Tab-separated table of N, CA and C in Angstrom:
chain	number	residue	atom	x	y	z
A	6	ARG	N	0.794	-1.212	0.000
A	6	ARG	CA	0.000	0.000	0.000
A	6	ARG	C	0.833	1.272	0.000
A	7	PRO	N	1.973	1.307	0.686
A	7	PRO	CA	2.746	2.551	0.671
A	7	PRO	C	3.190	2.956	-0.738
A	8	THR	N	3.580	2.008	-1.557
A	8	THR	CA	4.021	2.320	-2.922
A	8	THR	C	2.854	2.816	-3.755
A	9	VAL	N	1.708	2.187	-3.619
A	9	VAL	CA	0.522	2.603	-4.365
A	9	VAL	C	0.116	4.013	-3.946
A	10	TYR	N	0.092	4.281	-2.650
A	10	TYR	CA	-0.304	5.606	-2.174
A	10	TYR	C	0.683	6.676	-2.650
A	11	LEU	N	1.969	6.385	-2.580
A	11	LEU	CA	2.983	7.318	-3.048
A	11	LEU	C	2.773	7.634	-4.531
A	12	ALA	N	2.493	6.621	-5.321
A	12	ALA	CA	2.264	6.814	-6.754
A	12	ALA	C	0.972	7.585	-7.014
A	13	LEU	N	-0.066	7.299	-6.258
A	13	LEU	CA	-1.323	8.037	-6.423
A	13	LEU	C	-1.103	9.526	-6.179
A	14	LYS	N	-0.338	9.853	-5.150
A	14	LYS	CA	-0.099	11.253	-4.801
A	14	LYS	C	0.758	11.977	-5.840
A	15	ASN	N	1.538	11.241	-6.603
A	15	ASN	CA	2.506	11.857	-7.502
A	15	ASN	C	2.218	11.653	-8.984
A	16	THR	N	1.040	11.142	-9.307
A	16	THR	CA	0.675	10.960	-10.711
A	16	THR	C	-0.649	11.662	-10.978
A	17	ILE	N	-0.967	11.759	-12.253
A	17	ILE	CA	-2.266	12.281	-12.678
A	17	ILE	C	-2.837	11.306	-13.695
A	18	GLY	N	-4.110	11.475	-14.006
A	18	GLY	CA	-4.723	10.652	-15.044
A	18	GLY	C	-5.387	9.399	-14.506
A	19	THR	N	-5.816	8.589	-15.425
A	19	THR	CA	-6.544	7.361	-15.119
A	19	THR	C	-5.672	6.369	-14.361
A	20	VAL	N	-6.283	5.720	-13.371
A	20	VAL	CA	-5.620	4.665	-12.607
A	20	VAL	C	-6.282	3.352	-12.994
A	21	VAL	N	-5.476	2.382	-13.401
A	21	VAL	CA	-5.981	1.068	-13.793
A	21	VAL	C	-5.348	0.029	-12.882
A	22	GLU	N	-6.176	-0.912	-12.441
A	22	GLU	CA	-5.722	-1.993	-11.565
A	22	GLU	C	-6.024	-3.315	-12.254
A	23	PHE	N	-5.002	-4.133	-12.437
A	23	PHE	CA	-5.175	-5.495	-12.948
A	23	PHE	C	-5.102	-6.436	-11.756
A	24	GLY	N	-6.240	-6.896	-11.286
A	24	GLY	CA	-6.308	-7.773	-10.129
A	24	GLY	C	-6.691	-7.002	-8.890
A	25	CYS	N	-7.923	-7.182	-8.447
A	25	CYS	CA	-8.407	-6.453	-7.275
A	25	CYS	C	-7.982	-7.171	-6.000
A	26	GLY	N	-8.031	-6.438	-4.904
A	26	GLY	CA	-7.650	-7.030	-3.632
A	26	GLY	C	-7.972	-6.117	-2.470
A	27	PHE	N	-7.981	-6.689	-1.283
A	27	PHE	CA	-8.328	-5.940	-0.078
A	27	PHE	C	-7.296	-4.870	0.256
A	28	GLY	N	-6.062	-5.043	-0.182
A	28	GLY	CA	-5.034	-4.058	0.104
A	28	GLY	C	-5.063	-2.877	-0.841
A	29	SER	N	-5.317	-3.138	-2.120
A	29	SER	CA	-5.204	-2.073	-3.119
A	29	SER	C	-6.540	-1.442	-3.508
A	30	SER	N	-7.523	-2.235	-3.800
A	30	SER	CA	-8.764	-1.712	-4.387
A	30	SER	C	-9.461	-0.646	-3.548
A	31	PRO	N	-9.712	-0.870	-2.259
A	31	PRO	CA	-10.373	0.183	-1.477
A	31	PRO	C	-9.532	1.457	-1.384
A	32	LEU	N	-8.220	1.317	-1.231
A	32	LEU	CA	-7.335	2.472	-1.149
A	32	LEU	C	-7.389	3.290	-2.440
A	33	ILE	N	-7.250	2.618	-3.572
A	33	ILE	CA	-7.247	3.318	-4.856
A	33	ILE	C	-8.607	3.955	-5.130
A	34	ARG	N	-9.678	3.204	-4.900
A	34	ARG	CA	-11.013	3.738	-5.162
A	34	ARG	C	-11.288	4.986	-4.316
A	35	GLN	N	-10.960	4.917	-3.036
A	35	GLN	CA	-11.193	6.065	-2.162
A	35	GLN	C	-10.367	7.262	-2.614
A	36	TYR	N	-9.103	7.047	-2.902
A	36	TYR	CA	-8.247	8.153	-3.335
A	36	TYR	C	-8.779	8.781	-4.626
A	37	CYS	N	-9.118	7.943	-5.593
A	37	CYS	CA	-9.620	8.454	-6.878
A	37	CYS	C	-10.945	9.193	-6.709
A	38	ASN	N	-11.838	8.674	-5.884
A	38	ASN	CA	-13.106	9.359	-5.620
A	38	ASN	C	-12.868	10.733	-4.996
A	39	GLU	N	-11.951	10.793	-4.034
A	39	GLU	CA	-11.678	12.054	-3.338
A	39	GLU	C	-10.953	13.070	-4.218
A	40	HIS	N	-10.242	12.602	-5.240
A	40	HIS	CA	-9.433	13.499	-6.065
A	40	HIS	C	-9.914	13.583	-7.514
A	41	GLY	N	-11.113	13.059	-7.781
A	41	GLY	CA	-11.704	13.179	-9.106
A	41	GLY	C	-10.950	12.474	-10.215
A	42	ARG	N	-10.313	11.359	-9.882
A	42	ARG	CA	-9.586	10.597	-10.898
A	42	ARG	C	-10.388	9.371	-11.300
A	43	GLU	N	-10.288	9.016	-12.551
A	43	GLU	CA	-10.960	7.808	-13.032
A	43	GLU	C	-10.197	6.587	-12.537
A	44	PHE	N	-10.941	5.604	-12.039
A	44	PHE	CA	-10.353	4.348	-11.562
A	44	PHE	C	-11.025	3.201	-12.281
A	45	ILE	N	-10.219	2.369	-12.915
A	45	ILE	CA	-10.717	1.186	-13.620
A	45	ILE	C	-10.099	-0.032	-12.950
A	46	SER	N	-10.928	-0.830	-12.308
A	46	SER	CA	-10.481	-2.046	-11.637
A	46	SER	C	-10.937	-3.239	-12.474
A	47	LEU	N	-9.973	-4.075	-12.861
A	47	LEU	CA	-10.253	-5.216	-13.727
A	47	LEU	C	-9.802	-6.502	-13.052
A	48	GLU	N	-10.594	-7.539	-13.242
A	48	GLU	CA	-10.315	-8.832	-12.599
A	48	GLU	C	-10.738	-9.945	-13.552
A	49	THR	N	-9.992	-11.048	-13.557
A	49	THR	CA	-10.347	-12.193	-14.389
A	49	THR	C	-11.209	-13.210	-13.647
A	50	ASP	N	-11.270	-13.106	-12.330
A	50	ASP	CA	-12.036	-14.052	-11.508
A	50	ASP	C	-13.341	-13.391	-11.057
A	51	PRO	N	-14.495	-13.837	-11.589
A	51	PRO	CA	-15.772	-13.207	-11.241
A	51	PRO	C	-16.106	-13.261	-9.753
A	52	ILE	N	-15.737	-14.318	-9.078
A	52	ILE	CA	-16.027	-14.443	-7.652
A	52	ILE	C	-15.226	-13.404	-6.870
A	53	TRP	N	-13.971	-13.245	-7.229
A	53	TRP	CA	-13.125	-12.260	-6.563
A	53	TRP	C	-13.599	-10.843	-6.896
A	54	ALA	N	-13.952	-10.600	-8.148
A	54	ALA	CA	-14.410	-9.267	-8.586
A	54	ALA	C	-15.667	-8.838	-7.843
A	55	ALA	N	-16.538	-9.784	-7.525
A	55	ALA	CA	-17.798	-9.466	-6.851
A	55	ALA	C	-17.581	-8.887	-5.454
A	56	LYS	N	-16.401	-9.060	-4.901
A	56	LYS	CA	-16.101	-8.545	-3.560
A	56	LYS	C	-15.835	-7.044	-3.554
A	57	PHE	N	-15.642	-6.452	-4.754
A	57	PHE	CA	-15.243	-5.049	-4.830
A	57	PHE	C	-16.142	-4.287	-5.792
A	58	GLU	N	-16.805	-3.287	-5.258
A	58	GLU	CA	-17.726	-2.461	-6.026
A	58	GLU	C	-17.045	-1.886	-7.263
A	59	GLY	N	-17.720	-2.016	-8.396
A	59	GLY	CA	-17.257	-1.388	-9.624
A	59	GLY	C	-16.175	-2.133	-10.376
A	60	THR	N	-15.730	-3.272	-9.876
A	60	THR	CA	-14.688	-4.027	-10.576
A	60	THR	C	-15.298	-4.751	-11.763
A	61	ARG	N	-14.675	-4.600	-12.910
A	61	ARG	CA	-15.148	-5.246	-14.132
A	61	ARG	C	-14.439	-6.578	-14.325
A	62	VAL	N	-15.185	-7.548	-14.821
A	62	VAL	CA	-14.612	-8.855	-15.121
A	62	VAL	C	-14.241	-8.881	-16.597
A	63	ILE	N	-12.996	-9.263	-16.873
A	63	ILE	CA	-12.553	-9.436	-18.252
A	63	ILE	C	-11.915	-10.813	-18.385
A	64	ASP	N	-11.897	-11.325	-19.597
A	64	ASP	CA	-11.352	-12.670	-19.824
A	64	ASP	C	-9.836	-12.720	-19.656
A	65	ASN	N	-9.171	-11.668	-20.126
A	65	ASN	CA	-7.718	-11.694	-20.144
A	65	ASN	C	-7.204	-10.257	-20.132
A	66	PHE	N	-6.282	-9.954	-19.243
A	66	PHE	CA	-5.722	-8.609	-19.170
A	66	PHE	C	-5.029	-8.223	-20.472
A	67	ALA	N	-4.533	-9.205	-21.214
A	67	ALA	CA	-3.825	-8.926	-22.468
A	67	ALA	C	-4.733	-8.261	-23.486
A	68	ASN	N	-6.039	-8.460	-23.367
A	68	ASN	CA	-6.983	-7.885	-24.317
A	68	ASN	C	-7.396	-6.463	-23.966
A	69	TYR	N	-6.942	-5.970	-22.826
A	69	TYR	CA	-7.330	-4.628	-22.398
A	69	TYR	C	-6.510	-3.597	-23.170
A	70	VAL	N	-7.186	-2.579	-23.665
A	70	VAL	CA	-6.511	-1.519	-24.415
A	70	VAL	C	-6.895	-0.169	-23.812
A	71	ASN	N	-5.902	0.604	-23.446
A	71	ASN	CA	-6.098	1.972	-22.953
A	71	ASN	C	-4.759	2.679	-23.094
A	72	ASP	N	-4.744	3.758	-23.819
A	72	ASP	CA	-3.480	4.467	-24.025
A	72	ASP	C	-3.386	5.742	-23.201
A	73	ASP	N	-4.234	5.863	-22.183
A	73	ASP	CA	-4.231	7.047	-21.333
A	73	ASP	C	-4.204	6.625	-19.865
A	74	ILE	N	-3.119	5.991	-19.458
A	74	ILE	CA	-3.007	5.480	-18.093
A	74	ILE	C	-1.936	6.265	-17.358
A	75	GLY	N	-2.349	6.934	-16.281
A	75	GLY	CA	-1.386	7.640	-15.450
A	75	GLY	C	-0.662	6.686	-14.517
A	76	LEU	N	-1.409	5.693	-13.997
A	76	LEU	CA	-0.853	4.719	-13.065
A	76	LEU	C	-1.500	3.365	-13.325
A	77	LEU	N	-0.679	2.346	-13.475
A	77	LEU	CA	-1.160	0.974	-13.661
A	77	LEU	C	-0.603	0.114	-12.542
A	78	PHE	N	-1.503	-0.519	-11.774
A	78	PHE	CA	-1.109	-1.428	-10.702
A	78	PHE	C	-1.367	-2.851	-11.170
A	79	ILE	N	-0.324	-3.673	-11.165
A	79	ILE	CA	-0.411	-5.044	-11.682
A	79	ILE	C	-0.273	-6.022	-10.522
A	80	ASP	N	-1.375	-6.724	-10.237
A	80	ASP	CA	-1.385	-7.711	-9.156
A	80	ASP	C	-2.350	-8.844	-9.515
A	81	GLY	N	-2.507	-9.088	-10.810
A	81	GLY	CA	-3.493	-10.063	-11.263
A	81	GLY	C	-2.946	-11.471	-11.359
A	82	LYS	N	-3.866	-12.369	-11.641
A	82	LYS	CA	-3.497	-13.756	-11.863
A	82	LYS	C	-3.930	-14.159	-13.260
A	83	PRO	N	-3.246	-15.048	-13.896
A	83	PRO	CA	-2.103	-15.783	-13.342
A	83	PRO	C	-0.872	-14.898	-13.215
A	84	GLY	N	-0.170	-15.085	-12.130
A	84	GLY	CA	0.977	-14.250	-11.798
A	84	GLY	C	2.081	-14.273	-12.822
A	85	GLU	N	2.244	-15.395	-13.492
A	85	GLU	CA	3.319	-15.494	-14.477
A	85	GLU	C	3.088	-14.601	-15.698
A	86	GLU	N	1.896	-14.021	-15.815
A	86	GLU	CA	1.612	-13.105	-16.917
A	86	GLU	C	1.879	-11.642	-16.547
A	87	ARG	N	2.239	-11.378	-15.317
A	87	ARG	CA	2.500	-9.996	-14.897
A	87	ARG	C	3.631	-9.369	-15.706
A	88	LYS	N	4.667	-10.145	-15.997
A	88	LYS	CA	5.780	-9.623	-16.796
A	88	LYS	C	5.304	-9.220	-18.190
A	89	ASP	N	4.353	-9.962	-18.724
A	89	ASP	CA	3.812	-9.637	-20.046
A	89	ASP	C	3.045	-8.324	-20.022
A	90	ARG	N	2.301	-8.076	-18.933
A	90	ARG	CA	1.571	-6.821	-18.829
A	90	ARG	C	2.533	-5.641	-18.639
A	91	LEU	N	3.619	-5.847	-17.907
A	91	LEU	CA	4.627	-4.801	-17.772
A	91	LEU	C	5.175	-4.419	-19.149
A	92	GLN	N	5.491	-5.418	-19.930
A	92	GLN	CA	6.030	-5.163	-21.269
A	92	GLN	C	4.974	-4.528	-22.171
A	93	GLN	N	3.757	-5.035	-22.130
A	93	GLN	CA	2.678	-4.528	-22.973
A	93	GLN	C	2.385	-3.054	-22.694
A	94	PHE	N	2.385	-2.680	-21.415
A	94	PHE	CA	1.975	-1.325	-21.052
A	94	PHE	C	3.137	-0.373	-20.802
A	95	ALA	N	4.366	-0.833	-20.937
A	95	ALA	CA	5.529	0.046	-20.752
A	95	ALA	C	5.466	1.291	-21.630
A	96	PRO	N	5.053	1.183	-22.893
A	96	PRO	CA	4.992	2.403	-23.711
A	96	PRO	C	3.720	3.231	-23.488
A	97	LEU	N	2.759	2.716	-22.732
A	97	LEU	CA	1.463	3.385	-22.586
A	97	LEU	C	1.255	4.035	-21.228
A	98	ALA	N	1.579	3.338	-20.173
A	98	ALA	CA	1.345	3.851	-18.817
A	98	ALA	C	2.514	4.722	-18.379
A	99	LYS	N	2.192	5.829	-17.738
A	99	LYS	CA	3.253	6.724	-17.253
A	99	LYS	C	4.034	6.088	-16.099
A	100	VAL	N	3.322	5.428	-15.176
A	100	VAL	CA	3.943	4.737	-14.049
A	100	VAL	C	3.265	3.387	-13.902
A	101	LEU	N	4.069	2.347	-13.682
A	101	LEU	CA	3.557	0.999	-13.473
A	101	LEU	C	4.055	0.492	-12.125
A	102	ILE	N	3.189	-0.211	-11.418
A	102	ILE	CA	3.565	-0.828	-10.152
A	102	ILE	C	3.251	-2.313	-10.260
A	103	ALA	N	4.229	-3.128	-9.885
A	103	ALA	CA	4.033	-4.577	-9.873
A	103	ALA	C	4.214	-5.088	-8.451
A	104	HIS	N	3.357	-6.002	-8.060
A	104	HIS	CA	3.412	-6.597	-6.721
A	104	HIS	C	4.122	-7.940	-6.806
A	105	ASP	N	4.727	-8.362	-5.692
A	105	ASP	CA	5.439	-9.637	-5.592
A	105	ASP	C	6.698	-9.650	-6.446
A	106	THR	N	7.504	-8.617	-6.330
A	106	THR	CA	8.698	-8.500	-7.161
A	106	THR	C	9.975	-8.997	-6.480
A	107	GLN	N	9.863	-9.579	-5.303
A	107	GLN	CA	11.049	-10.069	-4.600
A	107	GLN	C	11.743	-11.155	-5.432
A	108	GLN	N	13.069	-11.177	-5.318
A	108	GLN	CA	13.880	-12.125	-6.099
A	108	GLN	C	13.462	-13.571	-5.850
A	109	SER	N	13.054	-13.884	-4.622
A	109	SER	CA	12.684	-15.262	-4.294
A	109	SER	C	11.428	-15.728	-5.034
A	110	ALA	N	10.651	-14.794	-5.597
A	110	ALA	CA	9.439	-15.163	-6.345
A	110	ALA	C	9.645	-15.083	-7.853
A	111	ASP	N	10.852	-14.765	-8.281
A	111	ASP	CA	11.088	-14.594	-9.710
A	111	ASP	C	10.931	-15.901	-10.489
A	112	TYR	N	11.131	-17.040	-9.825
A	112	TYR	CA	10.936	-18.324	-10.504
A	112	TYR	C	9.494	-18.473	-10.994
A	113	CYS	N	8.571	-17.835	-10.296
A	113	CYS	CA	7.145	-17.910	-10.649
A	113	CYS	C	6.720	-16.740	-11.528
A	114	TYR	N	7.059	-15.524	-11.102
A	114	TYR	CA	6.563	-14.330	-11.781
A	114	TYR	C	7.466	-13.873	-12.928
A	115	GLY	N	8.757	-14.107	-12.808
A	115	GLY	CA	9.692	-13.795	-13.878
A	115	GLY	C	9.733	-12.341	-14.303
A	116	MET	N	9.584	-11.429	-13.360
A	116	MET	CA	9.517	-10.013	-13.714
A	116	MET	C	10.858	-9.294	-13.681
A	117	SER	N	11.892	-9.893	-13.110
A	117	SER	CA	13.144	-9.162	-12.899
A	117	SER	C	13.747	-8.636	-14.194
A	118	GLU	N	13.699	-9.395	-15.252
A	118	GLU	CA	14.305	-8.949	-16.513
A	118	GLU	C	13.602	-7.718	-17.074
A	119	ILE	N	12.278	-7.748	-17.156
A	119	ILE	CA	11.552	-6.602	-17.714
A	119	ILE	C	11.651	-5.388	-16.782
A	120	LEU	N	11.626	-5.604	-15.477
A	120	LEU	CA	11.744	-4.482	-14.541
A	120	LEU	C	13.088	-3.769	-14.692
A	121	SER	N	14.126	-4.512	-15.013
A	121	SER	CA	15.461	-3.918	-15.154
A	121	SER	C	15.592	-3.047	-16.400
A	122	LYS	N	14.645	-3.102	-17.303
A	122	LYS	CA	14.721	-2.345	-18.551
A	122	LYS	C	14.115	-0.943	-18.463
A	123	PHE	N	13.440	-0.636	-17.371
A	123	PHE	CA	12.825	0.681	-17.229
A	123	PHE	C	13.870	1.722	-16.840
A	124	LYS	N	13.658	2.939	-17.246
A	124	LYS	CA	14.589	4.030	-16.971
A	124	LYS	C	14.626	4.375	-15.486
A	125	TYR	N	13.454	4.373	-14.837
A	125	TYR	CA	13.350	4.734	-13.423
A	125	TYR	C	12.717	3.586	-12.647
A	126	ARG	N	13.203	3.389	-11.416
A	126	ARG	CA	12.711	2.260	-10.611
A	126	ARG	C	12.795	2.582	-9.123
A	127	LEU	N	11.734	2.194	-8.397
A	127	LEU	CA	11.687	2.269	-6.937
A	127	LEU	C	11.234	0.918	-6.402
A	128	ASP	N	11.981	0.360	-5.480
A	128	ASP	CA	11.619	-0.920	-4.857
A	128	ASP	C	11.230	-0.677	-3.408
A	129	PHE	N	10.097	-1.235	-3.011
A	129	PHE	CA	9.665	-1.184	-1.625
A	129	PHE	C	9.820	-2.585	-1.054
A	130	LYS	N	10.684	-2.708	-0.037
A	130	LYS	CA	11.027	-4.011	0.518
A	130	LYS	C	10.707	-4.060	2.013
A	131	PRO	N	9.430	-4.204	2.371
A	131	PRO	CA	9.093	-4.275	3.798
A	131	PRO	C	9.534	-5.620	4.384
A	132	PRO	N	10.181	-5.611	5.525
A	132	PRO	CA	10.634	-6.858	6.131
A	132	PRO	C	9.470	-7.829	6.362
A	133	GLY	N	9.620	-9.051	5.871
A	133	GLY	CA	8.623	-10.091	6.097
A	133	GLY	C	7.409	-10.041	5.190
A	134	PHE	N	7.391	-9.119	4.213
A	134	PHE	CA	6.249	-8.994	3.307
A	134	PHE	C	6.726	-9.013	1.859
A	135	PRO	N	5.822	-9.293	0.922
A	135	PRO	CA	6.205	-9.266	-0.485
A	135	PRO	C	6.649	-7.872	-0.918
A	136	GLU	N	7.586	-7.844	-1.845
A	136	GLU	CA	8.089	-6.569	-2.358
A	136	GLU	C	7.188	-6.039	-3.467
A	137	THR	N	7.236	-4.727	-3.630
A	137	THR	CA	6.483	-4.037	-4.668
A	137	THR	C	7.442	-3.098	-5.375
A	138	THR	N	7.338	-3.014	-6.696
A	138	THR	CA	8.239	-2.180	-7.475
A	138	THR	C	7.451	-1.235	-8.364
A	139	ALA	N	7.847	0.040	-8.353
A	139	ALA	CA	7.289	1.044	-9.255
A	139	ALA	C	8.343	1.334	-10.315
A	140	VAL	N	7.893	1.423	-11.573
A	140	VAL	CA	8.802	1.701	-12.683
A	140	VAL	C	8.178	2.708	-13.642
A	141	SER	N	9.041	3.369	-14.405
A	141	SER	CA	8.557	4.314	-15.396
A	141	SER	C	9.655	4.604	-16.412
A	142	ASN	N	9.238	4.873	-17.619
A	142	ASN	CA	10.146	5.385	-18.634
A	142	ASN	C	9.912	6.867	-18.876
A	143	TYR	N	8.924	7.448	-18.198
A	143	TYR	CA	8.500	8.831	-18.432
A	143	TYR	C	8.676	9.747	-17.232
A	144	VAL	N	8.522	9.206	-16.040
A	144	VAL	CA	8.516	9.987	-14.811
A	144	VAL	C	9.673	9.551	-13.923
A	145	ASN	N	10.468	10.516	-13.455
A	145	ASN	CA	11.560	10.180	-12.555
A	145	ASN	C	10.985	9.926	-11.161
A	146	ILE	N	10.543	8.716	-10.950
A	146	ILE	CA	9.887	8.344	-9.698
A	146	ILE	C	10.872	8.308	-8.522
A	147	THR	N	12.155	8.313	-8.800
A	147	THR	CA	13.133	8.337	-7.699
A	147	THR	C	13.116	9.687	-6.994
A	148	ASP	N	12.568	10.703	-7.631
A	148	ASP	CA	12.406	12.013	-6.984
A	148	ASP	C	11.308	12.010	-5.921
A	149	TRP	N	10.516	10.979	-5.863
A	149	TRP	CA	9.396	10.920	-4.914
A	149	TRP	C	9.855	10.674	-3.476
A	150	ILE	N	11.051	10.163	-3.325
A	150	ILE	CA	11.511	9.842	-1.958
A	150	ILE	C	12.656	10.759	-1.542
């Protein structure tokens, strides 16, 4: 949540979430409602999507098209496709955040290679919790801290 909140405070435009959850969805929705930003929450699992107001069910994140994304949060399943969404949206989203970026999970998610290709990168490594990484080719996100 700290990385998502930091990015929300420092970006403008549409916020898109691939994969809803108790940690991200309420925080993003509340922030966007309070600040007049569009929030699009997408989920591939209808049962999970039903837990969060306004979340749309789509068959596959790869089929989603939007070229006006200020912030994209990637936490969807299947997890091994997260690297593909990072690559797909690198030229479109101003800032991207990926969850579960710790090296010990790279065997499953395989995001380390694509994350290393971005111009700017911030890693949040809370002790005992999964890591989250923010990246951008457009915004110097390292200025945020």
